[in-house]
Each structure stands twice: as structure tokens, then as C-alpha cells.
Amino acid sequence: MLEAIGWFVLGLVLLALGGDSIVKGASGLTQRLGASPFVAGLVLVAFGTSLPELAVNWQAVARDQPALALGNAVGSNVANVGLTLGAAALVAPLTVRWRALSPLLLTLLVGTLLAMLLGADGTLTRVEGIVLLVAFVAVVTFAALRTRRESPELQDAIAAFARTSTDLWVNLLRFAVAAALLYFGSRMIVRSAPTIGEGIGMAPLLTGLIPVAIGTALPEMAAAISAARKGHGDIVVGHVIGSSLFNLLVVIGGMAAIGGSVAFPASFVMFELPAACVFGLMLYPMLRGDLHISKGEGAGLVIAFLAWVAFELLTMH
């Protein structure tokens, strides 16, 4: 088991490095192809941090471990709000100017409820997965159109996030390096995580929910804390909501659309998806009120996250 833990940690390091490299490469290439820094930044802020989780889930599906992938997708959403956002706000209060985030969060809540409804019979079919993918395209379109009406200061901040070298060969090299890092990192994690889970009595779903989801969230948490200290609350909250939408609609929807269907364990519909919904509900009044997430609210999110982890470990359903 110690060997599996070593491979798991090494895989997390490779994922963190690969995720950073591919975000920079994607930003540089999209701008070279004619996209404005604002458009590139909007996409990267919203969905760039989900790529390591996506790599892990692809590996899990390829190795016939869909429960691990499901657990990672929804566990990452809980960790996004409770751990990443909570820790960032605990370090430095977050001021949010990006008003489009509130309807995007509402979309996330509705999407989670929809996934619960569609999967209540124990299976998410291909057609239902395609519905989730179409919903994602609609969300991206809405976010792009709505954010163009935001304040110039916010648009400048999003554009600044994406500014990097646009040299073609530099960005192709970034992509090549990132692809290798994400491939080998995700492979190490998916191979070692089941051994770790079995060693401590966890089913594959719970293994994805806790050790894998928390492990892949740690680099995002560090980046969020750094952004919070610099006063980039919009970037932090945009990452959290965008990544959660990607995990729900693209990762889970894509699993069903590509694989034909995906089995939803009863506990997934009864406990895990509702937990993700509850964490989203905790965030909603913060974005509908004074658009400010205080240290106290951050502490509340972290405490709720720790309580959720304790519940999952104690029940081991």
C-alpha cells in the first residue's frame, strides 16, 4: 500500500504540472488563432482547472472503473465549494463583481437536480447524457454573452488572466508536455487509487469521492488561495462554478453519451448528488447578497466540507 501511496502522490504532482502547462498553451494558441484575451480568459477561468479531473476520469472509464470516475466528478464539485473556495475565503475575503456567476450557479443547481432525476432509475442513458452535453453548450454561450456586458474592469481582469506568449512552437511544446504529464499522472492515480481504497475499506465510488477528489483539488486550492491574496475573487469563484459545471455536464454527461449509459448507484443519487446540491445552495445567498464572501463564511464552508467527509467515512455506504 505504501508503494501505491507513492505512485498516487507522484501522479498528483504530474497532474498539477500538466494542468498548468495546458492552460497556458490553450491560452496562447487560442489568441494566436484570433481570439481576444478576454474570450480566452473567460474559457480558461471557467473550465481550465477541470482538465486534470477530466484526464483522471477518462483513465478510469478506459480501465472500466466508472464508479471511481463518478465519485471523482461529484466529489470534486463538493471539494470545489467546501475546500477550494472555503480555504481561499478563509485566507482572504473574496469580493465578486462578476454578476453572471449567480445565474451560472443557479444553472449548476438545476443541472444537479436534473442529474438526480434522470439517474433515479439507476442508469443515465446515452440520450440523457447528450441532454447534459447540450446544456453545457447553452451554458457556455450564455456565459460569453452575459459577461460581455460586465464592467470594463472585470473584463480587463479576465483578459489579464489569459495573457501569455502566443508563439506557435512554444504553445505546441506546452501542449505536448501537458499531454504527457496528464496522461501519465492520471494513469498513476487510477492504478494506485483502488489499492489505497481497498486497503482502508473503501468502495470505488467512495475512493473517487474522497482521496481522488481531494487530491486533485489540492493544486486548485493553492492557486485559489494565491488568487484570493491578490484580490482576484472573481477568478476564484469563476473557477469553482465553471469547473463544477464542467464536471457535472461534460464529464458525467460525456460518460453516458460515449459509453451508451452509465450506472448510478443508489447512494450516488441519495447522498452524493444531494450533497453537491447542498454546497451549491450554501454558496447561492453569498452571490445574491452583497457579492462578498467573508472569512467567517469561508470557515463555514470548510467546516461543512469536513463534516461531509466525516459522514462519508462513517457511513461507508
CSV table of C-alpha atoms in Angstrom, one decimal:
chain,number,residue,atom,x,y,z
A,1,MET,CA,0.0,0.0,0.0
A,2,LEU,CA,2.9,2.4,0.7
A,3,GLU,CA,4.0,1.9,-2.9
A,4,ALA,CA,0.5,2.8,-4.1
A,5,ILE,CA,0.5,5.9,-2.0
A,6,GLY,CA,3.9,6.9,-3.5
A,7,TRP,CA,2.5,6.5,-7.1
A,8,PHE,CA,-0.6,8.4,-6.1
A,9,VAL,CA,1.3,11.4,-4.8
A,10,LEU,CA,3.6,11.4,-7.9
A,11,GLY,CA,0.5,11.3,-10.1
A,12,LEU,CA,-1.0,14.3,-8.3
A,13,VAL,CA,2.3,16.2,-8.9
A,14,LEU,CA,2.3,15.4,-12.6
A,15,LEU,CA,-1.4,16.4,-12.9
A,16,ALA,CA,-0.7,19.7,-11.3
A,17,LEU,CA,2.2,20.5,-13.6
A,18,GLY,CA,0.3,19.3,-16.7
A,19,GLY,CA,-2.8,21.3,-15.8
A,20,ASP,CA,-0.8,24.5,-15.5
A,21,SER,CA,1.0,23.8,-18.8
A,22,ILE,CA,-2.1,23.0,-20.8
A,23,VAL,CA,-3.9,26.2,-19.6
A,24,LYS,CA,-1.0,28.4,-20.7
A,25,GLY,CA,-0.8,26.5,-24.0
A,26,ALA,CA,-4.5,26.7,-24.7
A,27,SER,CA,-4.5,30.5,-23.9
A,28,GLY,CA,-1.6,31.2,-26.2
A,29,LEU,CA,-2.9,29.1,-29.1
A,30,THR,CA,-6.5,30.5,-29.0
A,31,GLN,CA,-5.1,34.0,-29.0
A,32,ARG,CA,-2.8,33.2,-31.9
A,33,LEU,CA,-5.9,31.9,-33.8
A,34,GLY,CA,-7.6,35.2,-33.4
A,35,ALA,CA,-9.5,35.0,-30.1
A,36,SER,CA,-9.2,38.0,-27.9
A,37,PRO,CA,-7.5,37.7,-24.5
A,38,PHE,CA,-11.0,38.3,-22.9
A,39,VAL,CA,-12.6,35.3,-24.7
A,40,ALA,CA,-9.6,33.1,-24.0
A,41,GLY,CA,-9.6,34.2,-20.3
A,42,LEU,CA,-13.3,33.5,-20.0
A,43,VAL,CA,-12.9,29.9,-21.2
A,44,LEU,CA,-9.8,29.3,-19.1
A,45,VAL,CA,-11.3,30.8,-15.9
A,46,ALA,CA,-14.5,28.8,-16.2
A,47,PHE,CA,-13.2,25.4,-17.4
A,48,GLY,CA,-9.4,25.2,-17.4
A,49,THR,CA,-9.0,23.8,-13.9
A,50,SER,CA,-11.2,20.8,-14.8
A,51,LEU,CA,-8.7,19.2,-17.2
A,52,PRO,CA,-6.8,17.2,-14.6
A,53,GLU,CA,-10.1,15.7,-13.3
A,54,LEU,CA,-11.1,15.0,-16.9
A,55,ALA,CA,-7.9,13.2,-17.5
A,56,VAL,CA,-8.4,11.0,-14.4
A,57,ASN,CA,-12.0,10.2,-15.3
A,58,TRP,CA,-11.0,9.2,-18.9
A,59,GLN,CA,-8.4,6.9,-17.5
A,60,ALA,CA,-10.9,5.5,-15.0
A,61,VAL,CA,-13.5,4.8,-17.7
A,62,ALA,CA,-10.9,3.3,-20.0
A,63,ARG,CA,-9.9,0.9,-17.2
A,64,ASP,CA,-13.6,0.0,-16.6
A,65,GLN,CA,-13.9,1.9,-13.3
A,66,PRO,CA,-16.9,4.1,-13.9
A,67,ALA,CA,-17.8,4.3,-10.2
A,68,LEU,CA,-14.3,5.8,-9.5
A,69,ALA,CA,-15.0,8.4,-12.2
A,70,LEU,CA,-18.4,9.3,-10.9
A,71,GLY,CA,-17.1,9.7,-7.4
A,72,ASN,CA,-14.3,11.9,-8.6
A,73,ALA,CA,-16.6,14.1,-10.7
A,74,VAL,CA,-19.1,14.8,-7.9
A,75,GLY,CA,-16.5,14.7,-5.1
A,76,SER,CA,-14.6,17.4,-7.0
A,77,ASN,CA,-17.7,19.6,-7.0
A,78,VAL,CA,-18.1,19.3,-3.3
A,79,ALA,CA,-14.4,20.0,-2.8
A,80,ASN,CA,-14.6,23.0,-5.2
A,81,VAL,CA,-17.0,24.8,-2.9
A,82,GLY,CA,-16.2,23.5,0.5
A,83,LEU,CA,-12.4,23.1,0.3
A,84,THR,CA,-11.1,25.3,-2.5
A,85,LEU,CA,-13.5,28.3,-2.2
A,86,GLY,CA,-13.8,27.9,1.6
A,87,ALA,CA,-10.0,27.9,2.1
A,88,ALA,CA,-9.5,30.8,-0.2
A,89,ALA,CA,-12.1,33.0,1.6
A,90,LEU,CA,-10.7,31.9,4.9
A,91,VAL,CA,-7.3,33.3,4.0
A,92,ALA,CA,-8.6,36.5,2.3
A,93,PRO,CA,-12.2,37.7,1.9
A,94,LEU,CA,-13.5,37.5,-1.7
A,95,THR,CA,-15.2,40.3,-3.4
A,96,VAL,CA,-17.1,39.2,-6.5
A,97,ARG,CA,-18.0,41.7,-9.3
A,98,TRP,CA,-18.9,39.0,-11.9
A,99,ARG,CA,-22.7,39.1,-11.7
A,100,ALA,CA,-23.2,36.4,-14.3
A,101,LEU,CA,-21.8,33.9,-11.8
A,102,SER,CA,-25.1,33.9,-9.8
A,103,PRO,CA,-27.3,32.6,-12.7
A,104,LEU,CA,-24.5,30.2,-13.6
A,105,LEU,CA,-24.6,28.8,-10.0
A,106,LEU,CA,-28.4,28.5,-10.4
A,107,THR,CA,-27.8,26.5,-13.6
A,108,LEU,CA,-25.4,24.2,-11.7
A,109,LEU,CA,-28.1,23.6,-9.0
A,110,VAL,CA,-30.8,22.9,-11.6
A,111,GLY,CA,-28.3,20.6,-13.5
A,112,THR,CA,-27.5,18.6,-10.4
A,113,LEU,CA,-31.2,18.2,-9.7
A,114,LEU,CA,-31.7,17.1,-13.3
A,115,ALA,CA,-28.9,14.5,-13.0
A,116,MET,CA,-30.6,13.2,-9.8
A,117,LEU,CA,-33.9,12.9,-11.6
A,118,LEU,CA,-32.5,11.3,-14.8
A,119,GLY,CA,-30.5,8.8,-12.7
A,120,ALA,CA,-33.2,7.9,-10.2
A,121,ASP,CA,-33.8,4.7,-12.1
A,122,GLY,CA,-30.2,3.7,-11.6
A,123,THR,CA,-29.0,4.5,-15.1
A,124,LEU,CA,-28.1,7.6,-17.1
A,125,THR,CA,-28.7,6.7,-20.7
A,126,ARG,CA,-26.9,8.0,-23.8
A,127,VAL,CA,-29.8,10.3,-24.7
A,128,GLU,CA,-29.8,11.7,-21.1
A,129,GLY,CA,-26.0,12.2,-21.3
A,130,ILE,CA,-26.4,14.1,-24.6
A,131,VAL,CA,-29.0,16.3,-22.9
A,132,LEU,CA,-26.4,17.3,-20.3
A,133,LEU,CA,-23.8,18.0,-23.0
A,134,VAL,CA,-26.3,20.2,-24.9
A,135,ALA,CA,-27.0,22.0,-21.6
A,136,PHE,CA,-23.2,22.7,-21.3
A,137,VAL,CA,-23.1,24.3,-24.7
A,138,ALA,CA,-26.0,26.5,-23.8
A,139,VAL,CA,-24.3,27.5,-20.5
A,140,VAL,CA,-21.0,28.4,-22.3
A,141,THR,CA,-23.0,30.5,-24.8
A,142,PHE,CA,-24.9,32.3,-22.1
A,143,ALA,CA,-21.7,33.0,-20.0
A,144,ALA,CA,-19.9,34.5,-23.0
A,145,LEU,CA,-22.9,36.8,-24.0
A,146,ARG,CA,-23.7,37.8,-20.4
A,147,THR,CA,-20.1,38.5,-19.4
A,148,ARG,CA,-19.6,40.8,-22.4
A,149,ARG,CA,-22.0,43.2,-20.6
A,150,GLU,CA,-20.0,43.2,-17.4
A,151,SER,CA,-17.9,46.1,-16.2
A,152,PRO,CA,-14.7,47.0,-18.2
A,153,GLU,CA,-12.6,46.4,-15.0
A,154,LEU,CA,-13.9,42.8,-14.8
A,155,GLN,CA,-13.3,42.2,-18.5
A,156,ASP,CA,-9.7,43.5,-18.1
A,157,ALA,CA,-9.1,41.2,-15.2
A,158,ILE,CA,-10.3,38.2,-17.1
A,159,ALA,CA,-8.2,39.2,-20.1
A,160,ALA,CA,-5.2,39.7,-18.0
A,161,PHE,CA,-5.5,36.1,-16.6
A,162,ALA,CA,-5.1,34.8,-20.2
A,163,ARG,CA,-2.2,36.8,-21.3
A,164,THR,CA,0.8,34.7,-22.2
A,165,SER,CA,3.2,34.0,-25.1
A,166,THR,CA,1.4,33.5,-28.4
A,167,ASP,CA,4.4,31.9,-30.1
A,168,LEU,CA,3.2,28.8,-32.0
A,169,TRP,CA,6.1,26.5,-31.2
A,170,VAL,CA,6.2,27.5,-27.5
A,171,ASN,CA,2.5,26.6,-27.1
A,172,LEU,CA,2.7,23.4,-29.1
A,173,LEU,CA,5.5,22.4,-26.8
A,174,ARG,CA,3.4,23.3,-23.8
A,175,PHE,CA,0.6,21.1,-25.2
A,176,ALA,CA,2.9,18.2,-25.8
A,177,VAL,CA,4.4,18.4,-22.3
A,178,ALA,CA,1.0,18.8,-20.7
A,179,ALA,CA,-0.5,15.8,-22.6
A,180,ALA,CA,2.3,13.6,-21.4
A,181,LEU,CA,2.1,14.8,-17.8
A,182,LEU,CA,-1.7,14.5,-17.7
A,183,TYR,CA,-1.6,11.0,-19.3
A,184,PHE,CA,1.0,9.5,-17.0
A,185,GLY,CA,-0.3,11.4,-13.9
A,186,SER,CA,-3.9,10.3,-14.4
A,187,ARG,CA,-2.7,6.7,-15.2
A,188,MET,CA,-0.7,6.6,-11.9
A,189,ILE,CA,-3.7,7.8,-9.9
A,190,VAL,CA,-6.2,5.5,-11.5
A,191,ARG,CA,-3.9,2.5,-11.0
A,192,SER,CA,-3.0,3.3,-7.4
A,193,ALA,CA,-6.2,4.7,-6.0
A,194,PRO,CA,-8.2,1.4,-6.0
A,195,THR,CA,-5.3,-0.2,-4.0
A,196,ILE,CA,-5.4,2.6,-1.5
A,197,GLY,CA,-9.2,2.4,-1.3
A,198,GLU,CA,-9.3,-1.3,-0.8
A,199,GLY,CA,-6.6,-1.0,1.9
A,200,ILE,CA,-8.8,1.2,4.0
A,201,GLY,CA,-12.1,-0.5,3.2
A,202,MET,CA,-13.4,2.0,0.6
A,203,ALA,CA,-15.6,1.1,-2.4
A,204,PRO,CA,-14.6,2.5,-5.8
A,205,LEU,CA,-17.2,5.3,-5.6
A,206,LEU,CA,-16.0,6.4,-2.2
A,207,THR,CA,-12.4,6.2,-3.3
A,208,GLY,CA,-13.2,8.6,-6.1
A,209,LEU,CA,-15.2,10.9,-3.8
A,210,ILE,CA,-12.6,11.4,-1.1
A,211,PRO,CA,-8.9,10.6,-1.8
A,212,VAL,CA,-9.0,11.2,-5.5
A,213,ALA,CA,-11.3,14.2,-5.5
A,214,ILE,CA,-9.4,15.9,-2.6
A,215,GLY,CA,-6.0,15.0,-4.0
A,216,THR,CA,-6.9,16.6,-7.4
A,217,ALA,CA,-8.4,19.6,-5.6
A,218,LEU,CA,-5.2,20.5,-3.7
A,219,PRO,CA,-3.4,22.3,-6.5
A,220,GLU,CA,-6.6,24.2,-7.3
A,221,MET,CA,-6.9,25.2,-3.6
A,222,ALA,CA,-3.3,26.5,-3.6
A,223,ALA,CA,-4.0,28.5,-6.8
A,224,ALA,CA,-7.2,29.8,-5.3
A,225,ILE,CA,-5.5,31.0,-2.1
A,226,SER,CA,-2.9,32.8,-4.2
A,227,ALA,CA,-5.6,34.5,-6.3
A,228,ALA,CA,-7.5,35.5,-3.2
A,229,ARG,CA,-4.5,37.1,-1.7
A,230,LYS,CA,-4.1,39.2,-4.8
A,231,GLY,CA,-7.8,40.3,-4.7
A,232,HIS,CA,-9.0,38.2,-7.6
A,233,GLY,CA,-12.2,37.0,-6.1
A,234,ASP,CA,-13.9,36.8,-9.5
A,235,ILE,CA,-11.3,34.4,-10.8
A,236,VAL,CA,-11.6,32.1,-7.7
A,237,VAL,CA,-15.4,31.9,-7.8
A,238,GLY,CA,-15.4,31.6,-11.6
A,239,HIS,CA,-13.0,28.7,-11.4
A,240,VAL,CA,-15.2,26.9,-8.8
A,241,ILE,CA,-18.6,27.3,-10.6
A,242,GLY,CA,-17.2,26.7,-14.1
A,243,SER,CA,-15.2,23.6,-13.0
A,244,SER,CA,-18.3,22.2,-11.2
A,245,LEU,CA,-20.5,22.8,-14.3
A,246,PHE,CA,-17.8,21.0,-16.5
A,247,ASN,CA,-17.6,18.0,-14.1
A,248,LEU,CA,-21.4,17.6,-14.0
A,249,LEU,CA,-22.4,18.3,-17.6
A,250,VAL,CA,-19.4,17.3,-19.6
A,251,VAL,CA,-17.7,14.6,-17.5
A,252,ILE,CA,-20.8,12.7,-16.3
A,253,GLY,CA,-22.8,13.5,-19.5
A,254,GLY,CA,-19.9,12.5,-21.7
A,255,MET,CA,-19.5,9.2,-19.8
A,256,ALA,CA,-23.1,8.3,-20.7
A,257,ALA,CA,-23.1,9.7,-24.2
A,258,ILE,CA,-19.9,7.9,-25.2
A,259,GLY,CA,-20.4,4.7,-23.3
A,260,GLY,CA,-24.0,4.2,-24.1
A,261,SER,CA,-25.1,4.5,-20.5
A,262,VAL,CA,-23.6,4.8,-17.0
A,263,ALA,CA,-24.9,3.1,-13.8
A,264,PHE,CA,-25.8,5.4,-11.0
A,265,PRO,CA,-25.5,3.6,-7.6
A,266,ALA,CA,-28.4,4.2,-5.2
A,267,SER,CA,-26.1,6.0,-2.8
A,268,PHE,CA,-24.9,8.3,-5.5
A,269,VAL,CA,-28.5,9.6,-6.1
A,270,MET,CA,-29.4,9.6,-2.4
A,271,PHE,CA,-26.3,11.1,-0.8
A,272,GLU,CA,-23.6,12.3,-3.2
A,273,LEU,CA,-25.5,14.4,-5.7
A,274,PRO,CA,-27.7,15.9,-3.0
A,275,ALA,CA,-24.5,16.8,-1.0
A,276,ALA,CA,-23.2,18.7,-4.1
A,277,CYS,CA,-26.5,20.4,-4.3
A,278,VAL,CA,-26.4,21.5,-0.7
A,279,PHE,CA,-22.9,23.0,-1.1
A,280,GLY,CA,-24.2,25.0,-4.1
A,281,LEU,CA,-27.1,26.2,-2.1
A,282,MET,CA,-24.8,27.4,0.7
A,283,LEU,CA,-22.9,29.5,-1.9
A,284,TYR,CA,-26.0,30.9,-3.6
A,285,PRO,CA,-27.0,33.5,-0.9
A,286,MET,CA,-23.4,34.8,-0.8
A,287,LEU,CA,-23.6,35.6,-4.5
A,288,ARG,CA,-27.1,37.0,-4.4
A,289,GLY,CA,-26.4,39.2,-1.4
A,290,ASP,CA,-23.5,41.6,-1.0
A,291,LEU,CA,-21.3,39.7,-3.5
A,292,HIS,CA,-18.8,39.3,-0.7
A,293,ILE,CA,-17.6,36.0,0.8
A,294,SER,CA,-16.2,36.7,4.2
A,295,LYS,CA,-13.6,34.8,6.3
A,296,GLY,CA,-16.5,33.6,8.5
A,297,GLU,CA,-18.4,32.2,5.5
A,298,GLY,CA,-15.2,30.6,4.2
A,299,ALA,CA,-14.8,28.9,7.6
A,300,GLY,CA,-18.4,27.7,7.4
A,301,LEU,CA,-17.7,26.1,4.0
A,302,VAL,CA,-14.6,24.4,5.2
A,303,ILE,CA,-16.4,23.0,8.3
A,304,ALA,CA,-19.2,21.8,6.2
A,305,PHE,CA,-16.8,20.1,3.9
A,306,LEU,CA,-15.0,18.3,6.8
A,307,ALA,CA,-18.4,17.3,8.2
A,308,TRP,CA,-19.3,15.8,4.8
A,309,VAL,CA,-16.0,13.8,4.7
A,310,ALA,CA,-16.7,12.5,8.2
A,311,PHE,CA,-20.2,11.5,7.2
A,312,GLU,CA,-18.9,9.6,4.1
A,313,LEU,CA,-16.2,7.8,6.1
A,314,LEU,CA,-18.5,6.9,9.0
A,315,THR,CA,-21.3,5.5,6.8
A,316,MET,CA,-19.1,3.9,4.1
A,317,HIS,CA,-22.2,3.2,2.1
